[in-house]
Amino acid sequence: MKKLITKLNVSRKMESIRNKATCGLDEKNKSLYEQYFTNYKTARLMSSMMRSVNLDEIRILDPGAGIGILTTALIAKICSKKVLPKKITVFLYEIDNTLEQFLYESMEICTSICNEVNVGFEFNIILEDFISVLDNEQNKFNIIIMNPPYKKISRNSEINKRLSKNGINVTNYYAAFMAIAKGMLQPKGQLIGITPRSFCNGRYYTEFRLDFLSEMRFTWIHLYNSRNSVFSEDGVLQETIVFHCYKDDSKTRYIRITSSESENLSKIRSAKIPYFKVISPEDPQKNIYITRNDLEQKNREKIEYLSNTLEDIGISVSTGKVVDFREPPDCLSKKNHFNGIPIIYPDHFTNMSIVWPRLNIKKYNYIKINDKNINRILPSGNYVLIKRLTSKEEKRRLVSAVYEGQKFSEEGVAFENKLNYFHVNKKGLQITLARGLSLYLNSSYADNYFRLFSGTTQVNVNDLKNFKYPSLEQLLNIGSEYSGEIDQSEIDMIIKKYCFF
């Protein structure tokens, strides 16, 4: 009973500190540092991932410590074990000095927890950017627990130059924190983190993955089925994952994959997936495919049976060239006040088709061709379009439609930058092929596979280039089944008929 009360008291105290810190958070600092405080339920999940550390002294690092909620949950977990260390030493880095008082409050709670079980406790609060450790002699730690900032790193920034000098080439602070933390772990050390899922795939993170996985082995990955569930009050739409990994060169046979609908962890689904099915030793890019169950694994195997790339079937994909705010205002209009051609936005998508013009949208319908934008205009034809970004209301990640040029204009077409378009040498596709490709992209098979390795709301051209596709013959057969409006079950039946029979 005593332990239960202690857990409840710690939880209440930490949520109270979190609420005070959130209410008093300077909006300028929040934007500058991209501060998202972890709730205590998630912090407890992260601490539960810790494996036993049978040492007299445990050294813990919390970079980007915020208010110290992760460290507090971890200390509570360590002190609930049967075998206790003699001493725990903690280093907490935090760049925002307005959070110092909350860190001290959290460390007072940790001190009380350790005193109850006669464990020595020492903490060090360092009010500096964690990146600064690159300039100093680095301590070694047994456990590193982190919720790093999600901010992008400017290519020309001093931070990027400092990281590059130390052999760290990443585009985001959270990946930089992970790379630095790897070097600060002792052999057999543990890293527990909550970060965006975007490092799991894509060429921007290939170098990072190769370096990170050269020494680190994942043992547990937790997914939230709702992309904005953990930091919903902060408007974070990136998919986040919680993970545990070891700094260990021995081979791990299985990875535990768990998932929950939200931060409410009362109903967690769990699966034990062979390591090579998550990170294939044959994959030169070391993409991380996170399948939560047998159904997702079987879907992955089906898609990977399709061995064709876009290059194999003679199709290219590009991002829309028109960025509307860079165009002169008199070149864009909802109504055709000038001799304009169609400009297509995601707002024009309806089912698998394009509805144009639409006067009830915020954006435009027409663009006037001039000498400056002529290179951004495509000849009229049939193009397969796919949204680059999906909103939090949309259930699908891949949302595709066919633009049938003959229906709208013979003079040309422009695609806005929030769209990707499939083409053949910057010209349209044969209509049956276009319909077949769009049906495939709109299938549950394709969407579910894409989600296995993509953790952002963005669909990048490189992801589409590296995707698996049916053969040209299969796509033509699929396209021959197109009949205007068609529901999801019909699409999936058609794909199954021609691809997975």
Short mmCIF file of C-alpha atoms in Angstrom, two decimals:
data_model
loop_
_atom_site.label_atom_id
_atom_site.label_comp_id
_atom_site.label_asym_id
_atom_site.label_seq_id
_atom_site.Cartn_x
_atom_site.Cartn_y
_atom_site.Cartn_z
CA MET A 1 0.00 0.00 0.00
CA LYS A 2 2.85 2.36 0.83
CA LYS A 3 4.36 1.99 -2.65
CA LEU A 4 1.02 2.69 -4.34
CA ILE A 5 0.55 5.87 -2.34
CA THR A 6 4.11 6.96 -3.17
CA LYS A 7 3.47 6.45 -6.88
CA LEU A 8 0.25 8.45 -6.71
CA ASN A 9 1.91 11.25 -4.75
CA VAL A 10 4.82 11.48 -7.20
CA SER A 11 2.43 11.49 -10.15
CA ARG A 12 0.29 14.26 -8.64
CA LYS A 13 3.28 16.37 -7.68
CA MET A 14 4.86 16.08 -11.12
CA GLU A 15 1.64 16.90 -12.95
CA SER A 16 1.24 19.91 -10.64
CA ILE A 17 4.76 21.09 -11.54
CA ARG A 18 4.04 20.44 -15.23
CA ASN A 19 0.83 22.49 -15.11
CA LYS A 20 2.58 25.40 -13.37
CA ALA A 21 5.45 25.31 -15.84
CA THR A 22 3.11 25.13 -18.84
CA CYS A 23 0.97 28.03 -17.62
CA GLY A 24 4.03 30.17 -16.95
CA LEU A 25 5.88 29.22 -20.11
CA ASP A 26 7.12 32.15 -22.13
CA GLU A 27 5.58 31.78 -25.62
CA LYS A 28 8.71 33.26 -27.17
CA ASN A 29 10.89 30.66 -25.45
CA LYS A 30 8.43 27.89 -26.31
CA SER A 31 8.70 28.77 -29.99
CA LEU A 32 12.47 29.31 -29.82
CA TYR A 33 13.27 26.05 -28.03
CA GLU A 34 10.26 23.97 -29.21
CA GLN A 35 9.44 22.90 -25.66
CA TYR A 36 6.94 20.07 -25.26
CA PHE A 37 6.71 18.74 -21.71
CA THR A 38 6.11 15.00 -21.38
CA ASN A 39 3.11 14.01 -19.28
CA TYR A 40 3.79 11.73 -16.32
CA LYS A 41 1.93 8.74 -17.80
CA THR A 42 4.29 8.72 -20.76
CA ALA A 43 7.28 9.32 -18.48
CA ARG A 44 6.28 6.23 -16.47
CA LEU A 45 6.05 4.18 -19.66
CA MET A 46 9.55 5.31 -20.61
CA SER A 47 10.96 4.46 -17.19
CA SER A 48 9.35 1.01 -17.37
CA MET A 49 11.51 0.27 -20.42
CA MET A 50 14.67 0.43 -18.31
CA ARG A 51 16.54 -2.83 -17.87
CA SER A 52 18.13 -3.68 -14.51
CA VAL A 53 21.45 -1.98 -13.78
CA ASN A 54 23.37 -3.90 -11.13
CA LEU A 55 25.92 -1.26 -10.18
CA ASP A 56 26.77 0.50 -6.95
CA GLU A 57 26.47 3.87 -8.69
CA ILE A 58 24.09 4.66 -11.56
CA ARG A 59 24.89 7.73 -13.64
CA ILE A 60 21.94 9.28 -15.47
CA LEU A 61 21.85 12.01 -18.14
CA ASP A 62 18.73 13.98 -19.07
CA PRO A 63 19.54 16.33 -21.99
CA GLY A 64 16.86 18.94 -22.65
CA ALA A 65 15.51 18.15 -19.19
CA GLY A 66 12.64 20.65 -19.20
CA ILE A 67 11.10 20.34 -15.73
CA GLY A 68 12.77 17.02 -14.92
CA ILE A 69 9.70 14.83 -15.30
CA LEU A 70 11.56 12.01 -17.11
CA THR A 71 14.33 11.85 -14.52
CA THR A 72 11.80 11.82 -11.68
CA ALA A 73 9.89 8.90 -13.21
CA LEU A 74 13.17 7.04 -13.78
CA ILE A 75 14.36 7.60 -10.18
CA ALA A 76 11.01 6.36 -8.87
CA LYS A 77 11.37 3.23 -11.01
CA ILE A 78 14.95 2.50 -9.92
CA CYS A 79 14.03 2.94 -6.25
CA SER A 80 11.12 0.48 -6.58
CA LYS A 81 13.50 -2.37 -7.51
CA LYS A 82 14.55 -5.12 -5.09
CA VAL A 83 18.23 -4.59 -5.84
CA LEU A 84 19.15 -0.96 -5.20
CA PRO A 85 22.28 1.02 -6.06
CA LYS A 86 24.20 2.78 -3.33
CA LYS A 87 24.15 6.07 -5.20
CA ILE A 88 22.43 7.77 -8.15
CA THR A 89 24.08 10.74 -9.87
CA VAL A 90 22.07 12.81 -12.34
CA PHE A 91 23.11 15.46 -14.87
CA LEU A 92 20.30 17.62 -16.29
CA TYR A 93 20.91 19.99 -19.23
CA GLU A 94 18.32 22.70 -19.89
CA ILE A 95 18.79 25.73 -22.13
CA ASP A 96 15.79 27.69 -20.77
CA ASN A 97 16.84 29.17 -17.42
CA THR A 98 13.22 30.10 -16.59
CA LEU A 99 12.65 26.40 -15.87
CA GLU A 100 15.37 26.20 -13.22
CA GLN A 101 12.95 26.54 -10.28
CA PHE A 102 10.83 23.65 -11.59
CA LEU A 103 13.90 21.47 -12.04
CA TYR A 104 14.84 22.08 -8.41
CA GLU A 105 11.30 21.17 -7.30
CA SER A 106 11.53 17.90 -9.26
CA MET A 107 14.94 17.10 -7.81
CA GLU A 108 13.56 17.64 -4.29
CA ILE A 109 11.02 14.91 -5.06
CA CYS A 110 13.83 12.65 -6.31
CA THR A 111 15.82 13.31 -3.16
CA SER A 112 12.83 12.29 -1.03
CA ILE A 113 12.30 9.11 -3.06
CA CYS A 114 15.96 8.10 -2.66
CA ASN A 115 16.01 8.96 1.05
CA GLU A 116 13.07 6.60 1.67
CA VAL A 117 15.14 3.64 0.45
CA ASN A 118 18.56 4.84 1.68
CA VAL A 119 20.01 5.51 -1.76
CA GLY A 120 22.45 8.40 -2.07
CA PHE A 121 21.35 11.04 -4.57
CA GLU A 122 23.28 13.81 -6.26
CA PHE A 123 22.11 16.05 -9.08
CA ASN A 124 23.73 18.64 -11.33
CA ILE A 125 21.61 21.19 -13.22
CA ILE A 126 23.49 22.69 -16.18
CA LEU A 127 21.70 25.66 -17.75
CA GLU A 128 23.31 25.34 -21.16
CA ASP A 129 22.50 24.05 -24.62
CA PHE A 130 23.23 20.30 -24.58
CA ILE A 131 25.08 20.73 -27.89
CA SER A 132 27.76 22.55 -25.87
CA VAL A 133 29.04 19.20 -24.54
CA LEU A 134 30.78 18.78 -27.89
CA ASP A 135 33.28 21.41 -26.75
CA ASN A 136 33.95 19.77 -23.40
CA GLU A 137 35.26 16.51 -22.04
CA GLN A 138 32.24 14.21 -22.10
CA ASN A 139 31.15 12.16 -19.09
CA LYS A 140 29.96 8.60 -19.53
CA PHE A 141 26.54 7.45 -18.36
CA ASN A 142 24.69 4.19 -17.67
CA ILE A 143 21.27 5.57 -18.63
CA ILE A 144 20.26 8.50 -20.83
CA ILE A 145 16.59 9.46 -20.93
CA MET A 146 15.40 12.24 -23.22
CA ASN A 147 12.63 14.26 -24.78
CA PRO A 148 14.83 16.43 -27.03
CA PRO A 149 13.73 19.57 -28.91
CA TYR A 150 12.14 18.89 -32.31
CA LYS A 151 13.55 22.01 -33.94
CA LYS A 152 15.17 21.95 -37.39
CA ILE A 153 18.83 22.87 -37.74
CA SER A 154 19.67 25.58 -40.23
CA ARG A 155 22.28 24.45 -42.73
CA ASN A 156 24.36 27.62 -42.34
CA SER A 157 24.06 27.86 -38.54
CA GLU A 158 27.00 27.70 -36.12
CA ILE A 159 25.30 24.69 -34.48
CA ASN A 160 25.37 22.80 -37.78
CA LYS A 161 29.03 23.68 -38.33
CA ARG A 162 29.92 22.47 -34.84
CA LEU A 163 28.01 19.23 -35.33
CA SER A 164 29.56 18.62 -38.76
CA LYS A 165 33.02 19.20 -37.29
CA ASN A 166 32.27 16.34 -34.89
CA GLY A 167 31.03 14.04 -37.66
CA ILE A 168 27.31 14.55 -36.94
CA ASN A 169 25.30 15.39 -40.06
CA VAL A 170 21.61 15.71 -39.22
CA THR A 171 18.77 18.10 -40.05
CA ASN A 172 17.05 18.20 -36.67
CA TYR A 173 18.01 18.83 -33.03
CA TYR A 174 16.44 15.61 -31.78
CA ALA A 175 18.67 13.49 -34.05
CA ALA A 176 21.70 15.53 -32.94
CA PHE A 177 20.82 14.81 -29.30
CA MET A 178 20.56 11.09 -30.07
CA ALA A 179 23.88 11.05 -31.89
CA ILE A 180 25.68 12.88 -29.08
CA ALA A 181 24.03 10.69 -26.44
CA LYS A 182 25.29 7.56 -28.19
CA GLY A 183 28.85 8.75 -27.66
CA MET A 184 28.19 9.52 -23.98
CA LEU A 185 26.90 6.06 -23.09
CA GLN A 186 29.08 3.49 -21.41
CA PRO A 187 29.20 0.01 -22.99
CA LYS A 188 25.89 -1.74 -22.19
CA GLY A 189 24.43 1.70 -21.48
CA GLN A 190 20.75 2.37 -22.15
CA LEU A 191 19.09 5.14 -24.14
CA ILE A 192 15.38 5.80 -23.58
CA GLY A 193 13.74 8.50 -25.68
CA ILE A 194 10.56 10.01 -27.02
CA THR A 195 11.20 11.59 -30.42
CA PRO A 196 9.57 12.09 -33.82
CA ARG A 197 9.44 8.92 -35.87
CA SER A 198 10.92 10.62 -38.94
CA PHE A 199 14.45 9.27 -38.37
CA CYS A 200 13.18 5.77 -39.19
CA ASN A 201 13.32 6.33 -42.95
CA GLY A 202 14.34 8.65 -45.75
CA ARG A 203 17.62 9.79 -47.23
CA TYR A 204 17.95 12.80 -44.91
CA TYR A 205 18.48 10.44 -41.98
CA THR A 206 20.39 7.65 -43.75
CA GLU A 207 23.81 8.74 -42.49
CA PHE A 208 22.40 9.16 -38.98
CA ARG A 209 20.81 5.68 -39.00
CA LEU A 210 23.99 4.02 -40.26
CA ASP A 211 26.04 5.65 -37.51
CA PHE A 212 23.48 5.16 -34.73
CA LEU A 213 22.77 1.52 -35.52
CA SER A 214 26.47 0.71 -35.77
CA GLU A 215 26.52 0.69 -31.95
CA MET A 216 22.92 0.83 -30.73
CA ARG A 217 20.41 -2.03 -30.66
CA PHE A 218 16.67 -1.36 -30.24
CA THR A 219 14.88 -3.62 -27.75
CA TRP A 220 11.49 -1.88 -27.39
CA ILE A 221 9.54 0.57 -29.55
CA HIS A 222 6.16 2.02 -28.54
CA LEU A 223 3.78 3.66 -31.04
CA TYR A 224 0.82 5.94 -30.46
CA ASN A 225 -1.93 5.18 -32.95
CA SER A 226 -3.05 8.80 -32.93
CA ARG A 227 -0.43 11.12 -34.38
CA ASN A 228 -1.25 14.04 -32.03
CA SER A 229 -2.09 12.18 -28.84
CA VAL A 230 0.99 12.79 -26.67
CA PHE A 231 1.47 16.53 -27.14
CA SER A 232 -2.07 17.38 -28.26
CA GLU A 233 -2.20 20.63 -26.27
CA ASP A 234 0.95 21.80 -28.08
CA GLY A 235 -0.36 21.10 -31.60
CA VAL A 236 2.43 18.63 -32.45
CA LEU A 237 1.38 16.67 -35.55
CA GLN A 238 4.54 14.64 -36.06
CA GLU A 239 4.19 11.02 -35.09
CA THR A 240 6.19 10.34 -31.96
CA ILE A 241 7.65 7.07 -30.79
CA VAL A 242 9.04 5.95 -27.45
CA PHE A 243 12.01 3.62 -27.62
CA HIS A 244 14.64 1.79 -25.59
CA CYS A 245 18.00 0.72 -26.96
CA TYR A 246 21.30 -0.65 -25.70
CA LYS A 247 24.82 0.37 -26.61
CA ASP A 248 25.81 -3.19 -27.38
CA ASP A 249 27.52 -4.91 -30.30
CA SER A 250 25.84 -8.25 -29.63
CA LYS A 251 22.92 -9.25 -31.83
CA THR A 252 19.38 -8.74 -30.57
CA ARG A 253 17.00 -11.42 -31.79
CA TYR A 254 13.68 -9.68 -31.17
CA ILE A 255 12.26 -6.17 -30.73
CA ARG A 256 9.20 -5.65 -28.56
CA ILE A 257 6.69 -3.46 -30.44
CA THR A 258 3.85 -2.02 -28.37
CA SER A 259 1.11 0.46 -29.24
CA SER A 260 -1.71 2.37 -27.60
CA GLU A 261 -4.45 4.67 -28.82
CA SER A 262 -3.16 7.59 -26.76
CA GLU A 263 -1.14 8.40 -23.65
CA ASN A 264 -3.76 6.42 -21.74
CA LEU A 265 -1.77 3.22 -21.37
CA SER A 266 -4.46 0.98 -19.87
CA LYS A 267 -4.79 -0.94 -23.15
CA ILE A 268 -1.42 -1.66 -24.71
CA ARG A 269 -1.04 -4.05 -27.61
CA SER A 270 2.24 -5.93 -27.72
CA ALA A 271 4.08 -8.00 -30.32
CA LYS A 272 7.49 -9.65 -30.44
CA ILE A 273 9.02 -9.05 -33.88
CA PRO A 274 12.26 -10.63 -35.17
CA TYR A 275 14.95 -7.94 -35.34
CA PHE A 276 15.73 -8.55 -39.02
CA LYS A 277 12.09 -7.83 -39.92
CA VAL A 278 12.33 -4.39 -38.34
CA ILE A 279 15.86 -3.51 -39.50
CA SER A 280 16.99 -5.68 -42.38
CA PRO A 281 20.73 -6.47 -42.50
CA GLU A 282 20.41 -6.42 -46.30
CA ASP A 283 19.01 -2.87 -46.43
CA PRO A 284 21.90 -0.47 -47.22
CA GLN A 285 19.87 2.48 -45.88
CA LYS A 286 18.88 0.69 -42.65
CA ASN A 287 15.26 1.85 -42.78
CA ILE A 288 13.27 0.94 -39.68
CA TYR A 289 9.94 -0.79 -40.42
CA ILE A 290 7.70 -0.90 -37.35
CA THR A 291 5.00 -3.56 -37.67
CA ARG A 292 2.70 -3.91 -34.67
CA ASN A 293 1.18 -7.29 -35.45
CA ASP A 294 1.04 -10.22 -37.86
CA LEU A 295 -1.50 -8.46 -40.09
CA GLU A 296 0.83 -5.51 -40.68
CA GLN A 297 3.75 -7.87 -41.24
CA LYS A 298 1.79 -9.84 -43.85
CA ASN A 299 0.80 -6.58 -45.57
CA ARG A 300 4.45 -5.56 -45.67
CA GLU A 301 5.45 -8.89 -47.22
CA LYS A 302 2.76 -8.49 -49.88
CA ILE A 303 3.94 -5.03 -50.91
CA GLU A 304 7.59 -6.05 -50.91
CA TYR A 305 6.69 -8.91 -53.25
CA LEU A 306 6.06 -6.14 -55.79
CA SER A 307 9.62 -5.55 -56.93
CA ASN A 308 9.08 -2.66 -59.36
CA THR A 309 10.31 0.89 -58.84
CA LEU A 310 8.96 3.92 -60.70
CA GLU A 311 12.03 3.79 -62.92
CA ASP A 312 11.19 0.18 -63.85
CA ILE A 313 7.77 1.22 -65.14
CA GLY A 314 9.00 4.39 -66.85
CA ILE A 315 7.32 6.92 -64.58
CA SER A 316 8.81 9.88 -62.69
CA VAL A 317 7.54 11.85 -59.70
CA SER A 318 8.16 15.50 -58.83
CA THR A 319 6.93 18.15 -56.43
CA GLY A 320 4.62 20.87 -57.73
CA LYS A 321 6.65 23.84 -58.92
CA VAL A 322 4.31 26.72 -58.05
CA VAL A 323 4.62 28.37 -54.64
CA ASP A 324 1.67 30.73 -54.74
CA PHE A 325 3.00 33.45 -52.38
CA ARG A 326 6.03 33.85 -54.67
CA GLU A 327 3.84 34.54 -57.70
CA PRO A 328 2.72 38.12 -58.48
CA PRO A 329 -0.79 38.66 -57.00
CA ASP A 330 -2.21 39.57 -60.40
CA CYS A 331 -1.22 36.13 -61.75
CA LEU A 332 -3.57 34.15 -59.48
CA SER A 333 -7.33 34.28 -59.22
CA LYS A 334 -10.37 32.27 -58.12
CA LYS A 335 -12.27 33.43 -61.20
CA ASN A 336 -10.86 33.65 -64.69
CA HIS A 337 -10.38 37.41 -64.89
CA PHE A 338 -7.60 36.80 -67.38
CA ASN A 339 -6.81 34.11 -69.94
CA GLY A 340 -5.56 31.69 -67.26
CA ILE A 341 -4.97 27.97 -67.00
CA PRO A 342 -5.80 25.64 -64.08
CA ILE A 343 -3.68 25.71 -60.93
CA ILE A 344 -4.44 22.67 -58.79
CA TYR A 345 -4.29 22.53 -54.98
CA PRO A 346 -5.08 19.74 -52.48
CA ASP A 347 -8.39 21.60 -52.01
CA HIS A 348 -9.44 20.39 -55.46
CA PHE A 349 -9.34 16.71 -54.41
CA THR A 350 -12.67 14.88 -54.16
CA ASN A 351 -12.48 11.11 -53.85
CA MET A 352 -10.04 10.05 -56.59
CA SER A 353 -10.86 12.94 -58.90
CA ILE A 354 -10.16 16.63 -59.29
CA VAL A 355 -13.07 19.04 -59.00
CA TRP A 356 -12.10 22.31 -60.70
CA PRO A 357 -12.81 25.19 -60.53
CA ARG A 358 -14.06 25.50 -56.95
CA LEU A 359 -15.09 28.96 -55.77
CA ASN A 360 -15.55 27.93 -52.12
CA ILE A 361 -11.87 27.27 -51.44
CA LYS A 362 -9.39 29.64 -49.79
CA LYS A 363 -6.85 29.36 -52.59
CA TYR A 364 -7.00 29.89 -56.36
CA ASN A 365 -8.24 28.21 -59.53
CA TYR A 366 -6.40 30.08 -62.28
CA ILE A 367 -2.83 31.13 -62.97
CA LYS A 368 -1.75 33.48 -65.75
CA ILE A 369 1.25 32.34 -67.77
CA ASN A 370 4.08 34.85 -68.07
CA ASP A 371 7.78 34.85 -68.91
CA LYS A 372 8.79 34.21 -65.30
CA ASN A 373 6.57 31.19 -64.55
CA ILE A 374 6.49 29.50 -67.94
CA ASN A 375 9.03 26.91 -66.73
CA ARG A 376 6.66 25.93 -63.92
CA ILE A 377 3.80 25.13 -66.30
CA LEU A 378 3.20 21.59 -67.58
CA PRO A 379 1.51 20.58 -70.83
CA SER A 380 -2.08 19.45 -70.55
CA GLY A 381 -2.40 15.73 -69.89
CA ASN A 382 -3.29 13.04 -67.35
CA TYR A 383 -1.29 13.30 -64.13
CA VAL A 384 -1.49 11.30 -60.94
CA LEU A 385 -1.43 13.67 -57.97
CA ILE A 386 -0.72 12.89 -54.33
CA LYS A 387 -0.94 15.22 -51.35
CA ARG A 388 2.41 16.07 -49.77
CA LEU A 389 0.74 16.84 -46.44
CA THR A 390 -2.32 15.32 -44.82
CA SER A 391 -4.33 17.02 -42.11
CA LYS A 392 -4.91 15.51 -38.68
CA GLU A 393 -8.53 14.82 -39.68
CA GLU A 394 -7.53 12.56 -42.58
CA LYS A 395 -7.21 8.88 -41.78
CA ARG A 396 -5.00 8.15 -44.78
CA ARG A 397 -1.38 9.13 -45.35
CA LEU A 398 -1.45 8.50 -49.11
CA VAL A 399 -4.22 10.53 -50.77
CA SER A 400 -4.19 10.43 -54.56
CA ALA A 401 -6.33 11.76 -57.42
CA VAL A 402 -6.15 11.78 -61.22
CA TYR A 403 -6.01 15.08 -63.09
CA GLU A 404 -7.57 14.42 -66.51
CA GLY A 405 -6.33 17.27 -68.68
CA GLN A 406 -8.92 16.96 -71.44
CA LYS A 407 -11.66 17.83 -68.96
CA PHE A 408 -10.19 21.18 -67.99
CA SER A 409 -7.74 22.86 -70.36
CA GLU A 410 -5.68 22.22 -73.47
CA GLU A 411 -3.31 25.10 -72.68
CA GLY A 412 -1.49 23.55 -69.74
CA VAL A 413 -1.68 23.11 -65.98
CA ALA A 414 0.20 24.16 -62.84
CA PHE A 415 0.51 22.08 -59.68
CA GLU A 416 0.96 23.86 -56.36
CA ASN A 417 3.91 22.97 -54.13
CA LYS A 418 1.82 20.97 -51.64
CA LEU A 419 1.27 18.31 -54.31
CA ASN A 420 3.52 15.66 -55.83
CA TYR A 421 2.75 14.63 -59.40
CA PHE A 422 3.60 11.52 -61.45
CA HIS A 423 4.58 12.09 -65.06
CA VAL A 424 6.52 10.72 -68.03
CA ASN A 425 9.28 13.12 -69.08
CA LYS A 426 7.25 16.06 -67.69
CA LYS A 427 4.22 15.03 -69.73
CA GLY A 428 1.03 13.24 -68.82
CA LEU A 429 0.36 9.51 -68.52
CA GLN A 430 -1.90 7.32 -70.62
CA ILE A 431 -5.29 7.53 -68.86
CA THR A 432 -5.67 3.83 -67.96
CA LEU A 433 -2.17 3.80 -66.49
CA ALA A 434 -2.89 6.99 -64.51
CA ARG A 435 -6.07 5.49 -63.07
CA GLY A 436 -4.31 2.24 -62.20
CA LEU A 437 -1.49 4.03 -60.39
CA SER A 438 -3.90 6.23 -58.45
CA LEU A 439 -6.03 3.23 -57.44
CA TYR A 440 -2.92 1.46 -56.16
CA LEU A 441 -1.76 4.50 -54.14
CA ASN A 442 -5.25 4.83 -52.66
CA SER A 443 -5.34 1.20 -51.55
CA SER A 444 -5.14 0.19 -47.90
CA TYR A 445 -2.18 -2.02 -48.83
CA ALA A 446 -0.10 0.94 -50.02
CA ASP A 447 -1.19 3.27 -47.23
CA ASN A 448 -0.48 0.76 -44.46
CA TYR A 449 2.93 -0.07 -45.91
CA PHE A 450 3.87 3.59 -46.18
CA ARG A 451 3.04 4.08 -42.49
CA LEU A 452 5.47 1.32 -41.47
CA PHE A 453 8.46 3.50 -42.22
CA SER A 454 7.13 7.05 -42.53
CA GLY A 455 6.49 8.93 -39.32
CA THR A 456 5.65 12.37 -40.64
CA THR A 457 2.56 13.86 -42.19
CA GLN A 458 4.64 14.62 -45.27
CA VAL A 459 4.90 12.40 -48.35
CA ASN A 460 8.28 13.11 -49.90
CA VAL A 461 9.32 12.50 -53.49
CA ASN A 462 12.18 10.28 -52.33
CA ASP A 463 9.77 8.11 -50.35
CA LEU A 464 7.68 7.66 -53.50
CA LYS A 465 10.75 6.89 -55.60
CA ASN A 466 11.80 4.15 -53.16
CA PHE A 467 8.29 2.71 -52.87
CA LYS A 468 7.22 -0.66 -54.34
CA TYR A 469 4.85 -0.71 -57.33
CA PRO A 470 2.98 -3.25 -59.44
CA SER A 471 4.26 -3.93 -62.96
CA LEU A 472 3.15 -1.82 -65.92
CA GLU A 473 0.83 -4.62 -67.03
CA GLN A 474 -0.70 -4.91 -63.56
CA LEU A 475 -1.27 -1.14 -63.35
CA LEU A 476 -3.03 -1.16 -66.74
CA ASN A 477 -5.25 -4.03 -65.61
CA ILE A 478 -6.03 -2.19 -62.37
CA GLY A 479 -6.83 1.00 -64.28
CA SER A 480 -9.25 -0.86 -66.56
CA GLU A 481 -11.42 -1.50 -63.49
CA TYR A 482 -11.80 2.22 -62.72
CA SER A 483 -15.45 3.29 -62.73
CA GLY A 484 -15.69 6.80 -61.34
CA GLU A 485 -16.59 6.90 -57.66
CA ILE A 486 -15.34 3.80 -55.90
CA ASP A 487 -15.16 2.94 -52.20
CA GLN A 488 -12.19 1.64 -50.20
CA SER A 489 -13.26 -1.99 -50.12
CA GLU A 490 -13.66 -2.04 -53.91
CA ILE A 491 -10.22 -0.50 -54.40
CA ASP A 492 -8.64 -3.11 -52.13
CA MET A 493 -10.45 -5.94 -53.93
CA ILE A 494 -9.13 -4.73 -57.30
CA ILE A 495 -5.54 -4.49 -55.99
CA LYS A 496 -5.81 -7.95 -54.44
CA LYS A 497 -7.19 -9.37 -57.69
CA TYR A 498 -4.26 -8.24 -59.84
CA CYS A 499 -1.36 -8.05 -57.36
CA PHE A 500 -1.88 -10.56 -54.57
CA PHE A 501 -3.94 -13.32 -56.15
#
